[in-house]
Amino acid sequence: MNIIELAGVTKEYPGGVAALRGVDLAVAQGELTAIVGPSGSGKSTLLHMIGTLDRPTAGTVRIAGHDVAALSDRELSALRARHIGFVFQQFHLADGVSALDNVADGLLYAGAGLRERRERAARALDRVGLGGRVRHRPNQLSGGERQRVAVARAVVGEPDLVLADEPTGNLDSAAGAEVMELLGGLHRSGTTVAIITHDPEVAALAPRRVRVRDGLIVDGAR
Amino acid sequence: MSAPGLTPARLGGRDVVRVGFGGLRARPARAVLSALGIAIGIATMVAVIGISSSSKEELLRRIDRLGTNLLTVTPGDTLFGEGAELPASAPAMVARIGPVTAVGATGATDATVRRTDRIPKEVTGGIAVQAATPELLRTLDATVRSGGWLNAGTARHPGVVLGSEAARRLGFDRAGGRVWLGGRWFTVLGVLDPAGLAPEIDRSALVGWEAARRHLGFGGRPTTVYERSADASVAAVRDVLARTVNPENPEEVQVSRPSDALEARAAAAGAFTGLLLGLGAVALLVGGVGVANTMVISVLERRREIGLRRSLGATRGQVRVQFLAESLLLSAFGGVAGVLLGTAVTVGFTLYRGWPPVVPGWALGGALAATLAIGAVAGLYPAMRAARLPPTTALATV
Ligand SMILES: Nc1ncnc2c1ncn2[C@@H]1O[C@H](COP(=O)(O)OP(=O)(O)O)[C@@H](O)[C@H]1O
Ligand SMILES: [Mg+2]
């Protein structure tokens, strides 16, 4: 079954920029996909469509079987809360909040109580190798550790789909390799993972590559 | 048409408070400063209400102590607009009314009182020389600070008892010594404490009834008759007083109740000054604007956080609730601090004045309600802006 299905997706921003110009894309459950392409080609826009953070100007987006156009904003929020985890280039961690509570916030909108959120967060931090950094604040962590906290937050709710937008963009190669290893491990345990990158080495790790240029998928659309 | 299984989870009340509190804790100095505005406004209003309520309570307690069963009878005007007089028999007639328990009287004289005979006659110091019946002291429930009261023995001899204010003006703080009164020396037999319900006694030099007739040319007609009766009979006594005192011309007699004046003062003290309350309201308004300002800035600064929360599955409503909660918490902190501060000011001021401190419950409830209303109004617009922010725009903020 395809967890991601895009058909004829177009996205025009106000001012006439067409970031996507009729994209078709299908990703099956459990795949690990690298989305590559030059800067400004529309990769992030594509990820926003997949992540239901924005709606297309034209075309259809189906995520986990739901037609995004038919869902209200509330339903899209619920879809993100249950099925999708995001990892961003800038980590987006809350300063002054412990790693544990940053990760626990990943479950805040899924309806779990505080105790359960913290228990699961502690386990997720263990999984990313940060079991000993639970009480640390983001400013007490290295860049690689911060991104691992962000990965733990993305996966703490055990989503079907993890979307990462240049997760290694702000990291040195060693830290980047660790984060990629984590995402690869997720894939091996059955989660569907899509990673935007323009690092060819990173892309080479993925079994499947989707190449984007000028708002079109030029290779790997299937 | 809702999709199966895609209902957002409810964000519980405790989580709302946690998230709102977390937002404030991230910038504590700013939170304290913007809560301060609210605190000052609430403190002002609580203190204004508290102090005026305490002053009212003080007066009410004083009325309780002094009693409301004292009535006075004074001459009114005749039909022709001339000053009427009370009959000489008035005190005796009043004493005959069944429920009356005590009757005293004073009669004005033309005499003046001075420290010595060398002080000119015109310098009276505003002290009235009055004849007094022996029962006056008991009727007024007044007490002697020093010396004694007029009695049958002294009432005929040239002795005088000074009201508290009269004693002060003449330079006496205790009995003993003489004053120049009506052209002869009078011995100061006693000095009274303040008389409470009859401040005119405080400014009087009181001479025995008979002594006044003999030495001061007093005609024997009372100018004020004081009487007390059982509390339950005050109204009934009041109804018959004028006719009893002057059966032919009851309309020439004025009856009044001195505690009424105190009660009016208590009511006035309880009606706190609008000006001060207005000041508090302005402070509160400025505080509210401060909170709104803080919230607007907060939303601008935290667009990435908003984007992140949306990506984690927060609905627009949940983002709105988060910022509303933050605003409510902010002003609630200010409100609680203001209530504490206002209560402290009230207690301090009333202790200093020797009043019973009173902060009415409705003032505290009102302060709380005002605080919440301000928090809601101040937070509404910023919260709506935060909720309307598209997730991608919020996340793209650098
Ligand atoms: N919010 C926006 N408003 C207007 N133009 C945008 C917006 N977001 C992206 N674009 C434009 O859309 C194009 C694709 O952007 P993006 O998807 O971010 O590319 P990539 O992630 O591949 O670098 C670019 O030309 C960019 O300037
Ligand atoms: Mg991008």
mmCIF file with all atom_site columns, N, CA, C and O and ligand atoms in Angstrom, chain A residues 43-45 165-166 196, ligand 2:
data_model
loop_
_atom_site.group_PDB
_atom_site.id
_atom_site.type_symbol
_atom_site.label_atom_id
_atom_site.label_alt_id
_atom_site.label_comp_id
_atom_site.label_asym_id
_atom_site.label_entity_id
_atom_site.label_seq_id
_atom_site.pdbx_PDB_ins_code
_atom_site.Cartn_x
_atom_site.Cartn_y
_atom_site.Cartn_z
_atom_site.occupancy
_atom_site.B_iso_or_equiv
_atom_site.pdbx_formal_charge
_atom_site.auth_seq_id
_atom_site.auth_comp_id
_atom_site.auth_asym_id
_atom_site.auth_atom_id
_atom_site.pdbx_PDB_model_num
ATOM   1  N  N  . LYS A 1 43  ? 12.043 21.208 -3.137 1.00 0.00 ? 43  LYS A N  1
ATOM   2  C  CA . LYS A 1 43  ? 12.080 20.047 -2.241 1.00 0.00 ? 43  LYS A CA 1
ATOM   3  C  C  . LYS A 1 43  ? 11.278 20.290 -0.958 1.00 0.00 ? 43  LYS A C  1
ATOM   4  O  O  . LYS A 1 43  ? 10.464 19.463 -0.551 1.00 0.00 ? 43  LYS A O  1
ATOM   5  N  N  . SER A 1 44  ? 11.531 21.445 -0.329 1.00 0.00 ? 44  SER A N  1
ATOM   6  C  CA . SER A 1 44  ? 10.829 21.723 0.932  1.00 0.00 ? 44  SER A CA 1
ATOM   7  C  C  . SER A 1 44  ? 9.335  21.852 0.706  1.00 0.00 ? 44  SER A C  1
ATOM   8  O  O  . SER A 1 44  ? 8.518  21.364 1.504  1.00 0.00 ? 44  SER A O  1
ATOM   9  N  N  . THR A 1 45  ? 8.988  22.494 -0.399 1.00 0.00 ? 45  THR A N  1
ATOM   10 C  CA . THR A 1 45  ? 7.567  22.626 -0.719 1.00 0.00 ? 45  THR A CA 1
ATOM   11 C  C  . THR A 1 45  ? 6.929  21.246 -0.862 1.00 0.00 ? 45  THR A C  1
ATOM   12 O  O  . THR A 1 45  ? 5.827  20.998 -0.360 1.00 0.00 ? 45  THR A O  1
ATOM   13 N  N  . ASP A 1 165 ? 13.809 17.363 6.705  1.00 0.00 ? 165 ASP A N  1
ATOM   14 C  CA . ASP A 1 165 ? 14.204 18.373 5.721  1.00 0.00 ? 165 ASP A CA 1
ATOM   15 C  C  . ASP A 1 165 ? 15.642 18.794 6.009  1.00 0.00 ? 165 ASP A C  1
ATOM   16 O  O  . ASP A 1 165 ? 15.904 19.553 6.929  1.00 0.00 ? 165 ASP A O  1
ATOM   17 N  N  . GLU A 1 166 ? 16.573 18.270 5.239  1.00 0.00 ? 166 GLU A N  1
ATOM   18 C  CA . GLU A 1 166 ? 18.007 18.521 5.410  1.00 0.00 ? 166 GLU A CA 1
ATOM   19 C  C  . GLU A 1 166 ? 18.440 18.353 6.870  1.00 0.00 ? 166 GLU A C  1
ATOM   20 O  O  . GLU A 1 166 ? 18.990 19.266 7.477  1.00 0.00 ? 166 GLU A O  1
ATOM   21 N  N  . ILE A 1 196 ? 15.100 14.901 2.820  1.00 0.00 ? 196 ILE A N  1
ATOM   22 C  CA . ILE A 1 196 ? 15.606 15.856 1.838  1.00 0.00 ? 196 ILE A CA 1
ATOM   23 C  C  . ILE A 1 196 ? 17.087 16.060 2.118  1.00 0.00 ? 196 ILE A C  1
ATOM   24 O  O  . ILE A 1 196 ? 17.496 16.226 3.266  1.00 0.00 ? 196 ILE A O  1
HETATM 25 MG MG . MG  C 2 .   ? 14.470 23.649 1.437  1.00 0.00 ? 2   MG  C MG 1
#
